[in-house]
């Protein structure tokens, strides 16, 4: 039986500048949950992307305390997991709160069973996950230099943020593909350009894409157009043969189902706990995408190593992944866990039991 639930909210600054189309460098938003049952303790984290869901650290913590805690306290863990999912369905728009509670319950249940969390999520398909190197919308020469350093460190997938400024965005992508072309064939390295909807429309997107000099090095363009411009995504893919992944346009299973309707509007989908609100929902999203022959890119929304660990467990069971997941706590200035997960080109899935990473209990003092 669940004997106690503790909740705390935190804002954590960025470790370094990470400019995007949203032009928001305010601290990252987190809620942390600790659930106890007998001798075992489960930990969970919810992170918020304010421009996606409106969540903040304070609102996530308030929902956990007012809604989720009364729903799970005093119940067996399995029953609490079911009630957590049912409550999340009745409270749309609170993915940070629901993911934090579900993560803590899964961690707790897996520890009770003495298994890693991925055992509760599905069939294990891989023991380690390739990770991408991510760069903000910094000057082209800076991004290119950072990409060279990452290549030398073993990374082969490179995420590049671009902005509504098409000229600088094109220069940034071309600078990266230029230095990578000096080091590897296009089949061996992968560049992703993430506009965060900043290119807005089919016309502006094609204007930028037509000026990319080494298209063979581009794995895909992530959400180049507005979130509701599904027709533009489909036109880029079907009319122009441009590989596009959806991010802002997809939150859960319903959007994956719509985006993969023939002819599919996308070449793959991005999945974030900060939007889906559930590890189990992301597994369902991945299975649905795989049914359509499409891969998934898992992305951590500035999570600590606890959230990164949860994403690694999910990645280990998904049927089809893109060239690399975008995970790592390196983008934030603090990592309040017992064991940080270092971002590496190939990162092992924690063995557990549970998530294999625990929060520092001092957080809850």
Coordinates of C-alpha atoms in Angstrom, one line a residue:
X1 CA 0.0 0.0 0.0
X2 CA 1.2 3.5 -0.7
X3 CA 2.0 5.2 2.6
X4 CA 3.2 8.6 1.6
X5 CA 3.6 10.9 -1.4
X6 CA 5.9 13.9 -1.4
X7 CA 5.9 16.6 -4.0
X8 CA 8.3 19.5 -4.7
X9 CA 8.6 22.0 -7.6
X10 CA 11.9 23.4 -8.9
X11 CA 13.0 25.9 -11.6
X12 CA 16.5 25.0 -12.9
X13 CA 18.5 27.4 -15.1
X14 CA 20.0 26.4 -18.4
X15 CA 23.7 25.2 -18.3
X16 CA 24.5 27.3 -21.4
X17 CA 22.7 29.5 -23.9
X18 CA 20.3 27.4 -25.9
X19 CA 18.4 29.8 -28.2
X20 CA 15.4 28.5 -30.2
X21 CA 12.5 29.9 -32.3
X22 CA 10.7 30.5 -29.1
X23 CA 13.3 32.9 -27.8
X24 CA 12.7 31.9 -24.2
X25 CA 15.7 31.4 -21.9
X26 CA 13.7 31.4 -18.6
X27 CA 14.5 28.6 -16.2
X28 CA 13.3 25.1 -17.0
X29 CA 10.3 23.9 -15.0
X30 CA 10.2 20.7 -13.0
X31 CA 8.0 18.8 -10.5
X32 CA 9.5 15.9 -8.5
X33 CA 7.5 13.2 -6.8
X34 CA 8.5 10.6 -4.2
X35 CA 6.1 7.7 -3.5
X36 CA 6.7 5.2 -0.6
X37 CA 5.2 1.8 0.0
X38 CA 6.7 -0.3 2.8
X39 CA 10.5 -0.5 2.3
X40 CA 10.4 0.7 -1.3
X41 CA 10.5 4.2 -2.7
X42 CA 9.7 5.3 -6.3
X43 CA 10.8 8.6 -7.9
X44 CA 9.2 10.6 -10.7
X45 CA 9.8 13.8 -12.6
X46 CA 7.6 16.0 -14.7
X47 CA 9.1 18.7 -16.9
X48 CA 7.2 21.5 -18.6
X49 CA 7.5 23.2 -22.0
X50 CA 5.4 26.3 -21.3
X51 CA 5.0 27.1 -24.9
X52 CA 3.5 23.6 -25.6
X53 CA 1.2 23.0 -22.7
X54 CA 1.1 26.1 -20.4
X55 CA 2.5 24.0 -17.5
X56 CA 4.9 25.6 -15.0
X57 CA 6.7 24.1 -12.0
X58 CA 4.1 25.6 -9.6
X59 CA 1.0 24.4 -11.6
X60 CA 2.4 20.9 -12.0
X61 CA 3.0 20.6 -8.3
X62 CA -0.4 22.0 -7.4
X63 CA -2.2 19.4 -9.7
X64 CA -0.2 16.6 -8.2
X65 CA -1.1 17.6 -4.7
X66 CA -4.7 18.4 -5.2
X67 CA -5.7 15.7 -7.7
X68 CA -3.2 12.8 -7.9
X69 CA -2.1 12.4 -4.3
X70 CA -5.7 11.8 -3.0
X71 CA -6.3 9.4 -5.9
X72 CA -3.4 7.1 -5.1
X73 CA -2.6 7.3 -1.4
X74 CA -3.5 4.2 0.6
X75 CA -3.8 2.0 -2.5
X76 CA -1.8 -0.9 -3.8
X77 CA 0.7 0.2 -6.4
X78 CA -1.0 -1.6 -9.3
X79 CA -4.4 -0.1 -8.5
X80 CA -2.8 3.3 -8.1
X81 CA -1.2 3.0 -11.6
X82 CA -4.7 2.4 -13.1
X83 CA -6.2 5.3 -11.2
X84 CA -3.4 7.6 -12.2
X85 CA -4.0 6.8 -15.9
X86 CA -7.8 7.2 -15.5
X87 CA -7.3 10.6 -13.7
X88 CA -4.9 11.8 -16.4
X89 CA -7.6 11.1 -19.0
X90 CA -10.1 13.1 -17.0
X91 CA -7.7 16.0 -16.6
X92 CA -6.4 16.8 -20.1
X93 CA -3.7 19.4 -20.3
X94 CA -1.7 18.3 -17.3
X95 CA 1.0 16.1 -18.8
X96 CA 3.8 17.1 -16.5
X97 CA 1.8 16.2 -13.4
X98 CA 0.6 12.9 -14.7
X99 CA 4.0 11.8 -16.1
X100 CA 5.7 12.5 -12.7
X101 CA 3.2 10.4 -10.8
X102 CA 3.2 7.6 -13.3
X103 CA 7.0 7.5 -13.4
X104 CA 7.2 7.3 -9.6
X105 CA 4.6 4.5 -9.5
X106 CA 6.4 2.5 -12.3
X107 CA 9.7 2.9 -10.5
X108 CA 8.1 1.8 -7.3
X109 CA 6.4 -1.2 -8.8
X110 CA 9.5 -2.3 -10.7
X111 CA 11.5 -2.2 -7.5
X112 CA 8.9 -4.3 -5.7
X113 CA 9.3 -6.9 -8.5
X114 CA 13.1 -6.4 -8.6
X115 CA 13.1 -5.7 -12.3
X116 CA 14.0 -2.7 -14.5
X117 CA 11.1 -0.4 -15.5
X118 CA 11.3 -1.5 -19.1
X119 CA 10.1 -4.9 -18.1
X120 CA 6.8 -3.2 -17.3
X121 CA 6.7 -1.3 -20.6
X122 CA 7.1 -4.1 -23.2
X123 CA 9.5 -6.4 -24.9
X124 CA 13.2 -5.3 -24.5
X125 CA 14.6 -4.7 -28.0
X126 CA 18.0 -3.0 -27.2
X127 CA 20.3 -2.5 -24.3
X128 CA 21.8 0.8 -25.3
X129 CA 20.5 3.8 -27.1
X130 CA 22.3 6.0 -29.7
X131 CA 22.1 9.7 -28.7
X132 CA 22.3 12.9 -30.7
X133 CA 24.3 16.0 -30.1
X134 CA 22.1 19.0 -29.9
X135 CA 23.0 22.6 -30.5
X136 CA 20.9 25.8 -30.0
X137 CA 20.5 28.5 -32.7
X138 CA 24.0 29.8 -32.2
X139 CA 26.2 31.5 -34.8
X140 CA 26.9 29.1 -37.7
X141 CA 30.7 29.0 -37.1
X142 CA 30.0 28.1 -33.4
X143 CA 27.6 25.4 -34.2
X144 CA 29.9 23.9 -36.8
X145 CA 32.9 23.9 -34.4
X146 CA 30.7 22.2 -31.7
X147 CA 29.6 19.6 -34.3
X148 CA 33.3 18.8 -35.1
X149 CA 34.0 18.3 -31.4
X150 CA 30.9 16.1 -31.0
X151 CA 32.0 14.1 -34.1
X152 CA 35.4 13.5 -32.6
X153 CA 33.6 12.4 -29.4
X154 CA 31.8 9.7 -31.3
X155 CA 28.4 11.4 -32.1
X156 CA 27.0 10.7 -35.5
X157 CA 23.6 12.5 -35.3
X158 CA 23.4 16.2 -34.9
X159 CA 20.4 18.3 -33.9
X160 CA 20.5 21.9 -35.1
X161 CA 18.0 24.5 -33.9
X162 CA 17.0 27.0 -36.6
X163 CA 14.8 30.1 -36.4
X164 CA 12.4 32.2 -38.5
X165 CA 15.5 34.0 -39.9
X166 CA 15.9 31.9 -43.0
X167 CA 19.2 33.3 -44.1
X168 CA 21.0 32.5 -40.9
X169 CA 19.2 29.2 -40.5
X170 CA 20.4 28.1 -44.0
X171 CA 23.9 29.3 -43.2
X172 CA 23.9 27.3 -39.9
X173 CA 22.8 24.1 -41.6
X174 CA 25.3 24.5 -44.5
X175 CA 28.1 25.2 -42.0
X176 CA 27.4 21.9 -40.2
X177 CA 27.0 19.8 -43.3
X178 CA 30.2 21.3 -44.7
X179 CA 32.4 20.3 -41.8
X180 CA 30.7 16.9 -41.5
X181 CA 31.2 16.2 -45.3
X182 CA 34.9 16.6 -44.7
X183 CA 34.8 13.8 -42.2
X184 CA 32.2 11.2 -43.2
X185 CA 29.9 10.0 -46.0
X186 CA 26.3 11.0 -45.9
X187 CA 25.3 7.4 -45.0
X188 CA 27.3 7.7 -41.8
X189 CA 26.2 11.0 -40.2
X190 CA 22.8 12.5 -39.8
X191 CA 21.8 16.2 -39.4
X192 CA 18.4 17.3 -38.1
X193 CA 17.1 20.9 -38.5
X194 CA 14.5 21.9 -35.9
X195 CA 12.5 25.0 -36.7
X196 CA 10.0 24.7 -33.8
X197 CA 7.3 25.9 -36.3
X198 CA 9.5 28.9 -37.1
X199 CA 9.4 28.5 -40.9
X200 CA 5.6 28.7 -40.6
X201 CA 4.4 27.6 -44.0
X202 CA 5.2 25.3 -47.0
X203 CA 6.4 28.3 -49.0
X204 CA 8.8 29.6 -46.4
X205 CA 10.0 26.1 -45.6
X206 CA 10.7 25.2 -49.3
X207 CA 12.5 28.6 -49.7
X208 CA 14.9 27.6 -46.9
X209 CA 15.2 23.9 -47.9
X210 CA 16.0 24.7 -51.5
X211 CA 19.2 26.5 -50.3
X212 CA 20.5 23.6 -48.3
X213 CA 23.7 22.6 -50.1
X214 CA 24.1 19.0 -48.9
X215 CA 20.6 17.5 -48.7
X216 CA 22.0 14.0 -48.5
X217 CA 23.3 14.8 -45.0
X218 CA 19.9 15.9 -43.7
X219 CA 18.0 13.1 -41.9
X220 CA 14.9 15.2 -41.5
X221 CA 13.4 18.7 -40.9
X222 CA 11.6 18.8 -37.5
X223 CA 8.3 20.7 -37.4
X224 CA 9.3 23.3 -40.1
X225 CA 5.7 24.6 -40.3
X226 CA 3.0 25.7 -37.9
X227 CA 1.6 23.0 -35.6
X228 CA -1.8 23.0 -37.3
X229 CA -0.4 23.1 -40.8
X230 CA -0.7 19.3 -41.4
X231 CA -1.4 19.9 -45.1
X232 CA 1.8 21.7 -45.4
X233 CA 3.7 18.8 -43.7
X234 CA 2.0 16.4 -46.1
X235 CA 2.9 18.5 -49.1
X236 CA 6.5 18.8 -48.1
X237 CA 6.7 15.0 -47.8
X238 CA 4.6 13.9 -50.7
X239 CA 5.1 16.7 -53.3
X240 CA 8.7 17.6 -52.6
X241 CA 10.0 14.4 -51.1
X242 CA 11.3 16.3 -48.0
X243 CA 11.7 14.2 -44.9
X244 CA 9.7 15.8 -42.1
X245 CA 9.1 14.8 -38.5
X246 CA 6.3 16.2 -36.4
X247 CA 6.9 17.6 -32.9
X248 CA 4.5 20.4 -32.0
X249 CA 1.8 18.7 -34.1
X250 CA 1.8 15.6 -32.0
X251 CA 1.0 15.1 -28.3
X252 CA -0.3 11.5 -28.1
X253 CA -1.8 8.5 -29.9
X254 CA -4.6 10.5 -31.5
X255 CA -2.2 12.8 -33.4
X256 CA 0.0 9.9 -34.4
X257 CA -3.0 8.2 -35.9
X258 CA -4.0 11.3 -37.9
X259 CA -0.4 12.0 -39.1
X260 CA 0.1 8.5 -40.3
X261 CA -3.1 8.3 -42.2
X262 CA -2.3 7.6 -45.9
X263 CA -0.6 9.3 -47.5
X264 CA 1.3 9.9 -44.3
X265 CA 2.0 13.5 -43.5
X266 CA 5.3 12.8 -41.9
X267 CA 8.4 10.6 -42.1
X268 CA 8.4 10.0 -38.4
X269 CA 7.3 11.5 -35.1
X270 CA 8.9 13.1 -32.0
X271 CA 7.7 12.0 -28.6
X272 CA 8.1 13.9 -25.3
X273 CA 6.9 13.1 -21.8
X274 CA 6.3 16.8 -21.3
X275 CA 3.5 16.5 -23.9
X276 CA 2.4 12.8 -23.8
X277 CA 2.2 12.8 -20.0
X278 CA 2.8 9.0 -19.8
X279 CA 5.6 6.5 -20.5
X280 CA 2.9 4.0 -21.5
X281 CA 1.3 6.5 -23.9
X282 CA 4.7 6.9 -25.7
X283 CA 5.0 3.2 -26.0
X284 CA 1.6 3.1 -27.7
X285 CA 2.6 6.0 -29.9
X286 CA 5.7 4.1 -31.0
X287 CA 3.8 1.0 -31.7
X288 CA 1.3 2.9 -33.9
X289 CA 4.0 4.7 -35.7
X290 CA 5.8 1.4 -36.4
X291 CA 2.6 -0.1 -37.8
X292 CA 2.8 2.7 -40.4
X293 CA 6.5 2.0 -41.0
X294 CA 7.7 5.1 -39.3
X295 CA 10.3 5.7 -36.6
X296 CA 10.2 7.7 -33.4
X297 CA 12.6 10.2 -32.0
X298 CA 12.5 10.4 -28.2
X299 CA 13.3 13.9 -26.8
X300 CA 13.8 14.9 -23.2
X301 CA 12.3 18.3 -22.4
X302 CA 15.3 19.6 -20.3
X303 CA 14.8 16.7 -17.8
X304 CA 17.2 15.7 -15.1
X305 CA 18.9 12.3 -15.3
X306 CA 15.8 10.7 -13.7
X307 CA 13.7 11.7 -16.7
X308 CA 16.5 10.7 -19.1
X309 CA 16.6 7.3 -17.5
X310 CA 12.8 6.9 -17.9
X311 CA 13.2 7.8 -21.6
X312 CA 16.0 5.3 -22.0
X313 CA 13.7 2.5 -20.7
X314 CA 11.0 3.6 -23.2
X315 CA 13.5 3.7 -26.0
X316 CA 14.6 0.2 -25.2
X317 CA 11.2 -1.3 -26.0
X318 CA 10.0 0.9 -29.0
X319 CA 9.7 -1.1 -32.2
X320 CA 11.4 1.5 -34.4
X321 CA 13.7 4.4 -33.6
X322 CA 15.3 7.1 -35.7
X323 CA 19.1 7.3 -35.9
X324 CA 19.3 8.7 -32.4
X325 CA 17.3 9.8 -29.4
X326 CA 17.7 13.4 -28.0
X327 CA 18.3 12.8 -24.3
X328 CA 20.6 14.2 -21.7
X329 CA 20.6 16.3 -18.6
X330 CA 23.6 18.3 -19.9
X331 CA 21.4 21.3 -21.0
X332 CA 20.4 22.2 -17.4
X333 CA 22.7 23.6 -14.6
X334 CA 21.6 21.1 -11.9
X335 CA 21.1 17.4 -11.9
X336 CA 19.7 16.4 -8.4
X337 CA 20.1 12.7 -8.6
X338 CA 22.2 10.0 -7.0
X339 CA 23.9 9.1 -10.3
X340 CA 24.0 11.4 -13.3
X341 CA 23.7 9.8 -16.8
X342 CA 26.4 11.2 -18.9
X343 CA 25.4 11.9 -22.5
X344 CA 27.4 9.7 -24.8
X345 CA 27.1 8.7 -28.4
X346 CA 25.8 5.3 -27.2
X347 CA 24.2 5.2 -23.8
X348 CA 23.3 2.0 -21.9
X349 CA 19.8 1.6 -20.5
X350 CA 20.0 1.6 -16.7
X351 CA 19.7 -1.9 -15.4
X352 CA 17.5 -1.1 -12.4
X353 CA 15.8 -2.3 -10.4
X354 CA 13.3 0.4 -11.2
X355 CA 14.6 3.3 -13.3
X356 CA 18.2 2.8 -12.1
X357 CA 18.4 6.4 -11.1
X358 CA 17.1 8.0 -7.9
X359 CA 16.5 11.6 -6.8
X360 CA 18.5 13.2 -4.0
X361 CA 16.1 13.0 -1.1
X362 CA 17.4 16.3 0.1
X363 CA 15.1 17.8 -2.6
X364 CA 12.1 17.0 -0.4
X365 CA 13.5 18.4 2.9

